[in-house]
Amino acid sequence: MGLNIIGVEIAATFELVVTVLAIFELLVFMGVVSPGFSIANFVKGGWSGQDQFSMAAFSGMFAAIPSAIWFFLAIEGVAMAAEEAKDPKRSIPIAYITGILTLLFLAIGVMLFAGAAGDWTKLSNINDPLPQAMKFIVGEKSGWLHMLVALGLFGLVASFHGIIIGYSRQIFALARAGYLPPVLARVHPRFKTPYVAILAGGAVGILAIFSDNLIVIGGQPLTANIVTMSVFIGPEYLYNGKQIIRAGLEDHFCGKLLGLPMGCDICYTNHAEADQDDMDMLLTLLPAAGCNFIMGIPGSDDVMLNYQTTSFHDALYAREVLGLSMAPEFEAWLVRAGVFEGADHIHPREQLSSVFRPALARIA
């Protein structure tokens, strides 16, 4: 926390150094186990218990997707530094692309080299898979193991330090916007950092750690519940329609600020003090502000996430009222696919199947 209070430049430099050391650790791991690399080990029993690929393997692939997403957890924290970057329009996209490519390379590399070093089934339910995978190659008493564990600490330091940068800027932004007490938005007069937010977030974290075994919610310790809440998306943290409208416009603004052709999911959860009138307001404001697309779900009801959102007819409303058109590429595809025809105003083709003609005629 001290480094973050002293200044974002020194904090970011420290974060970069420990991150490079953590990456070096993973590269060393891949180099040490590479002599024992065997694709036969990697694929053995890896296709839903079979050594050869079959259609049955797809279920395991889809089941692994949620775990794969966690490789990129907190990558969105890059945007937290936007206000403190000299040229955010240039540096933030570069940081995102570089970070994603680095994570992708390391995730695939660790997966391949660890899985191909020996019997990967022995690594599936343990807390230290990398040292155990290295044991397949160098044995239990090798100095490489001690080096791997020592350098692995830098990965934890990098993660904790990145969390400090992220939570402090989030707390500061919420306080500045009036959602949290104004004292949390104070900036250090000398170092120009949100020092109160840094200290407050750190204090909450320390209290949570020491209260972990004292507070149990739903059969889970306190920190497990905090992690669950931290990965909630979108409107779960918003109270009413005004906050949802503001959040939607802020998301769109940030996308434009970074030069991203971004769309928005105009939605609210059923716990919020909001209704469809608020969504219609945001539905009109976002396209007027240049939003590229909105979500479309049949009946405007996202039953999986318990959201109320927008449907396909809402996009038609926005295009008709504001004089907008479909994306040129989509419109061209409709014509090429033989679904629509025409020049100035495309409309359903006469040759279209009678099954689709009545429905498409209502939206032309």
Coordinates of N, CA, C and O in Angstrom, one line a residue, residues 135-299:
K135 N 8.8 -32.5 -10.7 CA 9.3 -33.7 -10.1 C 9.4 -34.9 -11.1 O 10.2 -35.7 -11.0
F136 N 8.4 -34.9 -12.0 CA 8.5 -36.0 -13.0 C 9.8 -36.0 -13.8 O 10.3 -37.0 -14.2
I137 N 10.4 -34.8 -13.9 CA 11.6 -34.7 -14.8 C 12.9 -34.6 -14.0 O 13.9 -35.3 -14.3
V138 N 12.9 -33.8 -12.9 CA 14.2 -33.6 -12.2 C 14.2 -34.3 -10.8 O 15.3 -34.3 -10.2
G139 N 13.2 -35.0 -10.4 CA 13.2 -35.6 -9.1 C 12.8 -34.7 -7.9 O 12.6 -33.5 -8.1
E140 N 12.7 -35.3 -6.8 CA 12.2 -34.6 -5.6 C 13.3 -33.7 -4.9 O 12.9 -32.8 -4.2
K141 N 14.5 -33.9 -5.1 CA 15.6 -33.1 -4.4 C 16.3 -32.1 -5.3 O 17.3 -31.6 -4.9
S142 N 15.8 -31.8 -6.4 CA 16.5 -30.9 -7.3 C 16.3 -29.5 -6.8 O 15.3 -29.1 -6.2
G143 N 17.4 -28.7 -7.0 CA 17.3 -27.3 -6.7 C 16.4 -26.5 -7.5 O 15.9 -25.4 -7.1
W144 N 16.0 -27.0 -8.7 CA 15.0 -26.3 -9.6 C 13.7 -26.2 -8.8 O 13.0 -25.2 -9.0
L145 N 13.3 -27.2 -8.0 CA 12.1 -27.1 -7.3 C 12.1 -25.9 -6.3 O 11.1 -25.2 -6.2
H146 N 13.2 -25.7 -5.6 CA 13.3 -24.6 -4.6 C 13.2 -23.3 -5.4 O 12.6 -22.3 -4.9
M147 N 13.9 -23.2 -6.5 CA 13.8 -22.0 -7.3 C 12.4 -21.7 -7.8 O 12.0 -20.5 -7.8
L148 N 11.7 -22.7 -8.2 CA 10.3 -22.5 -8.7 C 9.4 -22.0 -7.6 O 8.7 -21.1 -7.9
V149 N 9.5 -22.6 -6.5 CA 8.7 -22.1 -5.3 C 9.0 -20.7 -5.0 O 8.2 -19.8 -4.7
A150 N 10.3 -20.4 -4.9 CA 10.8 -19.0 -4.5 C 10.3 -18.0 -5.5 O 9.7 -16.9 -5.2
L151 N 10.5 -18.3 -6.8 CA 10.0 -17.3 -7.8 C 8.5 -17.2 -7.9 O 7.9 -16.2 -8.3
G152 N 7.8 -18.3 -7.5 CA 6.4 -18.3 -7.5 C 5.8 -17.3 -6.6 O 4.7 -16.8 -6.8
L153 N 6.5 -16.9 -5.6 CA 6.0 -15.9 -4.7 C 5.9 -14.6 -5.4 O 5.0 -13.8 -5.0
F154 N 6.7 -14.3 -6.4 CA 6.5 -13.1 -7.1 C 5.2 -13.0 -7.8 O 4.6 -11.9 -8.0
G155 N 4.7 -14.1 -8.3 CA 3.4 -14.1 -8.9 C 2.3 -13.7 -7.9 O 1.4 -12.9 -8.3
L156 N 2.4 -14.2 -6.7 CA 1.4 -13.7 -5.6 C 1.6 -12.2 -5.3 O 0.6 -11.5 -5.2
V157 N 2.8 -11.8 -5.2 CA 3.0 -10.4 -5.0 C 2.5 -9.5 -6.1 O 1.8 -8.5 -5.9
A158 N 2.7 -9.9 -7.3 CA 2.1 -9.2 -8.5 C 0.6 -9.1 -8.5 O 0.0 -8.1 -8.7
S159 N 0.0 -10.3 -8.1 CA -1.5 -10.3 -8.0 C -2.0 -9.4 -6.9 O -2.9 -8.6 -7.2
F160 N -1.4 -9.5 -5.7 CA -1.9 -8.6 -4.6 C -1.7 -7.1 -5.0 O -2.5 -6.3 -4.7
H161 N -0.5 -6.8 -5.6 CA -0.2 -5.4 -5.9 C -1.2 -4.9 -6.9 O -1.7 -3.8 -6.9
G162 N -1.5 -5.8 -7.9 CA -2.5 -5.3 -9.0 C -3.9 -5.1 -8.4 O -4.6 -4.2 -8.8
I163 N -4.2 -5.9 -7.4 CA -5.5 -5.8 -6.7 C -5.6 -4.4 -6.0 O -6.6 -3.7 -6.0
I164 N -4.5 -4.0 -5.4 CA -4.4 -2.8 -4.7 C -4.7 -1.6 -5.6 O -5.4 -0.7 -5.4
I165 N -4.0 -1.6 -6.8 CA -4.2 -0.6 -7.8 C -5.6 -0.6 -8.2 O -6.2 0.5 -8.4
G166 N -6.2 -1.7 -8.4 CA -7.6 -1.8 -8.9 C -8.6 -1.3 -7.9 O -9.5 -0.5 -8.2
Y167 N -8.6 -1.9 -6.7 CA -9.6 -1.5 -5.7 C -9.6 -0.1 -5.3 O -10.6 0.6 -5.1
S168 N -8.4 0.5 -5.2 CA -8.2 1.9 -4.8 C -8.8 2.8 -5.8 O -9.5 3.8 -5.5
R169 N -8.6 2.5 -7.1 CA -9.2 3.4 -8.2 C -10.7 3.2 -8.3 O -11.4 4.2 -8.5
Q170 N -11.2 2.0 -8.0 CA -12.7 1.8 -8.0 C -13.3 2.6 -6.9 O -14.4 3.2 -7.1
I171 N -12.8 2.4 -5.7 CA -13.3 3.1 -4.5 C -13.3 4.6 -4.7 O -14.2 5.4 -4.5
F172 N -12.1 5.1 -5.2 CA -12.0 6.6 -5.5 C -13.0 7.1 -6.5 O -13.7 8.1 -6.3
A173 N -13.3 6.3 -7.6 CA -14.2 6.7 -8.6 C -15.6 6.7 -8.1 O -16.4 7.6 -8.4
L174 N -16.0 5.7 -7.3 CA -17.3 5.7 -6.7 C -17.6 6.8 -5.7 O -18.7 7.4 -5.7
A175 N -16.5 7.1 -4.9 CA -16.7 8.2 -4.0 C -16.8 9.6 -4.7 O -17.6 10.4 -4.3
R176 N -16.0 9.7 -5.8 CA -16.0 11.0 -6.5 C -17.4 11.2 -7.2 O -17.8 12.3 -7.3
A177 N -18.0 10.1 -7.6 CA -19.3 10.1 -8.2 C -20.5 10.3 -7.2 O -21.6 10.5 -7.6
G178 N -20.1 10.2 -5.9 CA -21.2 10.4 -4.9 C -21.8 9.1 -4.4 O -22.7 9.2 -3.6
Y179 N -21.3 7.9 -4.8 CA -21.9 6.7 -4.4 C -21.3 6.2 -3.1 O -21.9 5.3 -2.4
L180 N -20.1 6.7 -2.7 CA -19.5 6.4 -1.4 C -19.1 7.7 -0.7 O -19.2 8.7 -1.3
P181 N -18.8 7.6 0.6 CA -18.5 8.9 1.3 C -17.4 9.7 0.6 O -16.4 9.1 0.1
P182 N -17.6 11.0 0.5 CA -16.6 11.8 -0.2 C -15.2 11.7 0.3 O -14.2 12.0 -0.4
V183 N -15.0 11.4 1.6 CA -13.6 11.3 2.2 C -12.8 10.3 1.4 O -11.6 10.4 1.3
L184 N -13.4 9.3 0.8 CA -12.7 8.2 0.1 C -12.2 8.7 -1.3 O -11.4 8.0 -1.9
A185 N -12.6 9.9 -1.7 CA -12.2 10.5 -2.9 C -11.0 11.5 -2.7 O -10.6 12.1 -3.7
R186 N -10.5 11.6 -1.5 CA -9.4 12.5 -1.3 C -8.1 12.1 -2.0 O -7.8 10.9 -2.0
V187 N -7.4 13.0 -2.5 CA -6.2 12.8 -3.2 C -5.0 13.4 -2.4 O -5.1 14.5 -1.9
H188 N -3.9 12.7 -2.3 CA -2.8 13.1 -1.5 C -2.3 14.4 -2.1 O -2.0 14.5 -3.4
P189 N -2.1 15.5 -1.3 CA -1.7 16.8 -1.9 C -0.3 16.7 -2.6 O 0.0 17.5 -3.5
R190 N 0.6 15.8 -2.1 CA 1.9 15.8 -2.7 C 2.0 14.7 -3.8 O 2.5 15.0 -4.9
F191 N 1.5 13.5 -3.5 CA 1.8 12.4 -4.4 C 0.7 12.2 -5.4 O 0.8 11.4 -6.4
K192 N -0.5 12.9 -5.3 CA -1.6 12.9 -6.2 C -2.1 11.5 -6.4 O -2.5 11.1 -7.5
T193 N -2.2 10.7 -5.3 CA -2.8 9.4 -5.3 C -4.0 9.3 -4.4 O -4.0 10.1 -3.4
P194 N -4.9 8.4 -4.6 CA -6.1 8.3 -3.7 C -5.8 7.5 -2.5 O -6.2 6.4 -2.3
Y195 N -5.1 8.2 -1.6 CA -4.5 7.5 -0.4 C -5.5 7.0 0.6 O -5.3 5.9 1.2
V196 N -6.6 7.7 0.7 CA -7.7 7.3 1.6 C -8.3 6.0 1.1 O -8.6 5.0 1.9
A197 N -8.6 5.9 -0.2 CA -9.1 4.7 -0.8 C -8.2 3.5 -0.7 O -8.6 2.4 -0.4
I198 N -6.9 3.8 -0.8 CA -5.9 2.7 -0.7 C -5.9 2.2 0.7 O -6.0 0.9 0.9
L199 N -5.9 3.0 1.7 CA -5.9 2.6 3.1 C -7.2 1.9 3.5 O -7.2 0.9 4.2
A200 N -8.3 2.5 3.0 CA -9.6 1.9 3.4 C -9.8 0.5 2.8 O -10.2 -0.4 3.5
G201 N -9.4 0.4 1.6 CA -9.5 -1.0 0.9 C -8.6 -2.0 1.6 O -9.0 -3.1 1.8
G202 N -7.4 -1.6 1.9 CA -6.5 -2.4 2.6 C -7.0 -2.9 4.0 O -6.9 -4.0 4.4
A203 N -7.6 -1.9 4.7 CA -8.1 -2.2 6.0 C -9.3 -3.3 5.9 O -9.4 -4.2 6.7
V204 N -10.1 -3.1 4.9 CA -11.3 -4.0 4.7 C -10.7 -5.4 4.4 O -11.2 -6.4 4.9
G205 N -9.7 -5.5 3.6 CA -9.1 -6.7 3.2 C -8.5 -7.5 4.4 O -8.6 -8.7 4.6
I206 N -7.7 -6.7 5.2 CA -7.1 -7.3 6.4 C -8.2 -7.8 7.4 O -8.1 -8.9 7.9
L207 N -9.2 -7.0 7.6 CA -10.3 -7.5 8.5 C -11.0 -8.7 7.9 O -11.4 -9.6 8.7
A208 N -11.2 -8.8 6.6 CA -11.8 -9.9 6.0 C -11.0 -11.2 6.2 O -11.6 -12.3 6.5
I209 N -9.7 -11.1 6.1 CA -8.8 -12.2 6.3 C -8.9 -12.8 7.7 O -9.1 -14.0 7.9
F210 N -8.9 -11.9 8.7 CA -8.9 -12.3 10.1 C -10.3 -12.7 10.5 O -10.5 -13.3 11.6
S211 N -11.3 -12.3 9.8 CA -12.7 -12.7 10.1 C -13.2 -13.9 9.3 O -14.4 -14.3 9.5
D212 N -12.3 -14.4 8.5 CA -12.8 -15.5 7.6 C -13.4 -16.7 8.3 O -14.5 -17.2 7.8
N213 N -12.9 -17.1 9.4 CA -13.4 -18.2 10.1 C -14.5 -17.9 11.1 O -15.2 -18.8 11.7
L214 N -14.7 -16.6 11.3 CA -15.7 -16.1 12.2 C -17.1 -15.8 11.6 O -18.1 -15.9 12.2
I215 N -17.1 -15.5 10.3 CA -18.3 -15.2 9.6 C -18.5 -16.2 8.4 O -17.7 -16.4 7.5
V216 N -19.6 -16.9 8.5 CA -20.0 -17.9 7.5 C -21.4 -17.6 6.9 O -22.3 -17.4 7.7
I217 N -21.4 -17.5 5.6 CA -22.7 -17.2 4.9 C -23.0 -18.3 3.9 O -22.1 -18.5 3.0
G218 N -24.1 -18.9 4.1 CA -24.5 -19.9 3.1 C -23.5 -21.1 3.2 O -23.3 -21.8 2.1
G219 N -22.9 -21.4 4.3 CA -22.0 -22.5 4.4 C -20.6 -22.2 3.9 O -19.8 -23.1 3.9
Q220 N -20.4 -21.0 3.4 CA -19.1 -20.6 2.9 C -18.4 -19.5 3.8 O -19.2 -18.7 4.3
P221 N -17.1 -19.6 3.9 CA -16.5 -18.5 4.7 C -16.6 -17.1 4.1 O -17.0 -17.0 2.9
L222 N -16.3 -16.1 4.8 CA -16.5 -14.7 4.4 C -15.8 -14.5 3.0 O -16.4 -13.9 2.1
T223 N -14.5 -14.8 2.9 CA -13.7 -14.5 1.7 C -14.3 -15.2 0.5 O -14.2 -14.6 -0.6
A224 N -14.8 -16.4 0.7 CA -15.4 -17.1 -0.5 C -16.6 -16.3 -1.0 O -16.8 -16.2 -2.2
N225 N -17.4 -15.8 -0.1 CA -18.6 -15.0 -0.5 C -18.1 -13.7 -1.1 O -18.8 -13.2 -2.1
I226 N -17.0 -13.1 -0.6 CA -16.5 -11.8 -1.2 C -16.1 -12.1 -2.7 O -16.4 -11.3 -3.6
V227 N -15.4 -13.2 -2.9 CA -14.9 -13.5 -4.3 C -16.1 -13.7 -5.2 O -16.2 -13.3 -6.3
T228 N -17.2 -14.4 -4.7 CA -18.4 -14.6 -5.5 C -19.0 -13.3 -5.9 O -19.4 -13.1 -7.0
M229 N -19.1 -12.4 -4.9 CA -19.7 -11.1 -5.2 C -18.9 -10.3 -6.1 O -19.4 -9.5 -7.0
S230 N -17.5 -10.5 -6.1 CA -16.6 -9.6 -6.8 C -16.7 -9.9 -8.3 O -16.4 -9.1 -9.2
V231 N -17.2 -11.2 -8.7 CA -17.2 -11.5 -10.1 C -18.7 -11.3 -10.7 O -18.9 -11.7 -11.8
F232 N -19.6 -10.7 -9.9 CA -20.9 -10.3 -10.4 C -20.7 -9.3 -11.5 O -19.7 -8.5 -11.5
I233 N -21.5 -9.4 -12.5 CA -21.4 -8.5 -13.6 C -22.5 -7.5 -13.7 O -23.6 -7.7 -13.1
G234 N -22.3 -6.3 -14.4 CA -23.3 -5.4 -14.7 C -24.1 -4.8 -13.6 O -23.6 -4.3 -12.6
P235 N -25.4 -4.9 -13.7 CA -26.3 -4.1 -12.8 C -26.5 -4.6 -11.4 O -27.3 -4.0 -10.6
E236 N -25.9 -5.7 -11.0 CA -26.1 -6.2 -9.7 C -25.8 -5.2 -8.6 O -26.3 -5.3 -7.5
Y237 N -24.8 -4.4 -8.8 CA -24.4 -3.4 -7.8 C -25.1 -2.1 -7.9 O -24.8 -1.2 -7.1
L238 N -26.0 -1.9 -8.8 CA -26.7 -0.7 -9.0 C -28.1 -0.7 -8.3 O -28.8 -1.7 -8.3
Y239 N -28.5 0.4 -7.7 CA -29.6 0.4 -6.8 C -30.9 0.8 -7.6 O -32.0 0.1 -7.4
N240 N -30.9 1.8 -8.5 CA -32.2 2.2 -9.1 C -32.0 2.5 -10.5 O -30.9 2.4 -11.1
G241 N -33.1 3.0 -11.2 CA -33.0 3.2 -12.6 C -32.1 4.4 -13.0 O -31.4 4.3 -14.0
K242 N -32.0 5.4 -12.1 CA -31.1 6.5 -12.4 C -29.6 6.0 -12.5 O -28.9 6.5 -13.4
Q243 N -29.3 5.2 -11.5 CA -27.9 4.7 -11.5 C -27.6 3.8 -12.7 O -26.5 3.8 -13.3
I244 N -28.6 3.0 -13.1 CA -28.4 2.1 -14.3 C -28.3 3.0 -15.6 O -27.4 2.7 -16.4
I245 N -29.1 4.0 -15.7 CA -29.0 4.9 -16.9 C -27.6 5.5 -16.9 O -27.0 5.6 -18.0
R246 N -27.2 6.0 -15.8 CA -25.9 6.7 -15.8 C -24.8 5.7 -16.1 O -23.8 6.0 -16.8
A247 N -24.8 4.5 -15.5 CA -23.8 3.5 -15.7 C -23.7 3.1 -17.2 O -22.7 2.9 -17.8
G248 N -24.9 3.0 -17.8 CA -24.9 2.6 -19.3 C -24.3 3.7 -20.1 O -23.5 3.4 -21.0
L249 N -24.6 4.9 -19.8 CA -24.0 6.0 -20.6 C -22.5 6.1 -20.3 O -21.7 6.5 -21.2
E250 N -22.1 5.9 -19.0 CA -20.6 5.9 -18.7 C -19.9 4.8 -19.5 O -18.8 5.0 -20.0
D251 N -20.5 3.6 -19.5 CA -19.8 2.5 -20.3 C -19.7 2.9 -21.7 O -18.6 2.7 -22.3
H252 N -20.7 3.5 -22.3 CA -20.6 3.9 -23.7 C -19.6 5.0 -23.9 O -18.8 4.9 -24.8
F253 N -19.5 5.9 -23.0 CA -18.5 7.0 -23.1 C -17.1 6.4 -23.0 O -16.2 6.8 -23.8
C254 N -16.9 5.5 -22.1 CA -15.5 4.9 -21.9 C -15.1 4.2 -23.2 O -14.0 4.2 -23.6
G255 N -16.1 3.5 -23.8 CA -15.8 2.8 -25.1 C -15.4 3.8 -26.1 O -14.5 3.6 -26.9
K256 N -16.1 4.9 -26.3 CA -15.8 5.9 -27.3 C -14.4 6.6 -27.0 O -13.7 6.9 -27.9
L257 N -14.2 6.8 -25.7 CA -12.9 7.4 -25.3 C -11.7 6.5 -25.7 O -10.7 7.0 -26.1
L258 N -11.9 5.2 -25.7 CA -10.8 4.3 -26.1 C -10.9 3.9 -27.6 O -10.1 3.1 -28.1
G259 N -11.9 4.5 -28.3 CA -12.0 4.1 -29.7 C -12.6 2.8 -30.0 O -12.3 2.2 -31.0
L260 N -13.4 2.2 -29.1 CA -13.9 0.9 -29.2 C -15.3 0.9 -29.8 O -16.2 1.7 -29.3
P261 N -15.6 0.1 -30.8 CA -17.0 0.1 -31.4 C -17.9 -0.8 -30.5 O -18.2 -1.9 -30.7
M262 N -18.3 -0.2 -29.3 CA -18.9 -1.0 -28.2 C -20.4 -0.9 -28.3 O -21.0 0.1 -28.7
G263 N -21.0 -2.0 -27.8 CA -22.5 -2.0 -27.6 C -22.8 -2.1 -26.1 O -21.9 -2.2 -25.3
C264 N -24.0 -2.1 -25.8 CA -24.4 -2.2 -24.4 C -25.6 -3.1 -24.2 O -26.4 -3.3 -25.1
D265 N -25.6 -3.8 -23.0 CA -26.8 -4.6 -22.6 C -27.6 -3.7 -21.7 O -27.3 -3.5 -20.6
I266 N -28.7 -3.2 -22.2 CA -29.6 -2.4 -21.5 C -30.5 -3.3 -20.6 O -31.5 -3.9 -21.1
C267 N -30.2 -3.4 -19.3 CA -30.8 -4.4 -18.5 C -30.8 -3.9 -17.0 O -30.1 -3.0 -16.6
Y268 N -31.6 -4.7 -16.3 CA -31.6 -4.5 -14.8 C -32.1 -5.8 -14.2 O -32.8 -6.6 -14.7
T269 N -31.5 -6.0 -13.0 CA -31.9 -7.2 -12.2 C -33.2 -6.9 -11.4 O -33.5 -5.7 -11.1
N270 N -33.9 -7.9 -11.1 CA -35.2 -7.7 -10.4 C -35.1 -7.2 -9.0 O -36.2 -6.8 -8.4
H271 N -33.9 -7.1 -8.4 CA -33.8 -6.6 -7.1 C -33.8 -5.0 -7.2 O -33.9 -4.4 -6.1
A272 N -33.5 -4.5 -8.3 CA -33.3 -3.0 -8.4 C -34.6 -2.2 -8.4 O -35.6 -2.7 -8.9
E273 N -34.5 -1.0 -8.0 CA -35.6 -0.1 -8.0 C -35.7 0.5 -9.4 O -35.4 1.7 -9.6
A274 N -36.0 -0.3 -10.4 CA -36.0 0.1 -11.8 C -37.2 -0.6 -12.5 O -37.7 -1.6 -12.0
D275 N -37.6 -0.1 -13.7 CA -38.6 -0.8 -14.4 C -38.3 -0.5 -15.9 O -37.3 0.0 -16.3
Q276 N -39.2 -1.0 -16.8 CA -39.0 -1.0 -18.2 C -39.0 0.5 -18.7 O -38.4 0.7 -19.8
D277 N -39.6 1.4 -18.0 CA -39.6 2.8 -18.4 C -38.1 3.3 -18.4 O -37.7 4.1 -19.3
D278 N -37.4 2.9 -17.4 CA -36.0 3.3 -17.3 C -35.2 2.7 -18.4 O -34.3 3.3 -19.0
M279 N -35.5 1.5 -18.8 CA -34.8 0.8 -19.9 C -35.1 1.5 -21.2 O -34.3 1.7 -22.1
D280 N -36.4 1.9 -21.4 CA -36.8 2.6 -22.6 C -36.0 4.0 -22.7 O -35.6 4.4 -23.8
M281 N -35.8 4.6 -21.6 CA -35.1 5.9 -21.6 C -33.6 5.6 -22.0 O -33.1 6.3 -22.9
L282 N -33.0 4.6 -21.4 CA -31.6 4.3 -21.8 C -31.5 3.8 -23.2 O -30.6 4.1 -24.0
L283 N -32.6 3.1 -23.7 CA -32.6 2.6 -25.0 C -32.6 3.7 -26.0 O -32.1 3.6 -27.1
T284 N -33.3 4.8 -25.7 CA -33.3 6.0 -26.6 C -32.0 6.8 -26.5 O -31.5 7.3 -27.5
L285 N -31.5 6.9 -25.3 CA -30.3 7.8 -25.1 C -29.0 7.1 -25.7 O -28.2 7.8 -26.4
L286 N -28.8 5.8 -25.6 CA -27.6 5.2 -26.1 C -27.5 5.3 -27.6 O -26.4 5.7 -28.1
P287 N -28.5 4.9 -28.4 CA -28.4 5.1 -29.8 C -28.2 6.5 -30.3 O -27.5 6.8 -31.2
A288 N -28.9 7.4 -29.5 CA -28.7 8.8 -29.9 C -27.3 9.3 -29.6 O -26.8 10.2 -30.3
A289 N -26.6 8.6 -28.7 CA -25.2 9.0 -28.4 C -24.2 8.2 -29.3 O -23.0 8.4 -29.1
G290 N -24.7 7.4 -30.2 CA -23.8 6.7 -31.1 C -23.5 5.3 -30.7 O -22.5 4.7 -31.2
C291 N -24.3 4.6 -29.8 CA -24.0 3.3 -29.4 C -24.1 2.3 -30.6 O -25.0 2.5 -31.4
N292 N -23.2 1.4 -30.8 CA -23.2 0.6 -32.0 C -24.2 -0.5 -32.0 O -24.7 -0.9 -33.1
F293 N -24.5 -1.1 -30.9 CA -25.5 -2.2 -30.9 C -26.1 -2.4 -29.5 O -25.5 -1.9 -28.5
I294 N -27.2 -3.0 -29.4 CA -27.8 -3.4 -28.1 C -28.1 -4.9 -28.1 O -28.1 -5.5 -29.2
M295 N -28.3 -5.5 -26.9 CA -28.6 -6.9 -26.8 C -30.1 -7.1 -27.3 O -30.9 -6.3 -27.1
G296 N -30.3 -8.3 -27.8 CA -31.6 -8.7 -28.2 C -31.9 -10.1 -27.7 O -31.3 -11.1 -28.1
I297 N -32.8 -10.2 -26.8 CA -33.2 -11.5 -26.2 C -34.7 -11.7 -26.3 O -35.5 -10.8 -26.0
P298 N -35.2 -12.8 -26.8 CA -36.6 -13.0 -27.1 C -37.4 -12.7 -25.8 O -37.2 -13.2 -24.7
G299 N -38.4 -11.8 -25.9 CA -39.3 -11.5 -24.8 C -38.7 -10.5 -23.8 O -39.3 -10.3 -22.8

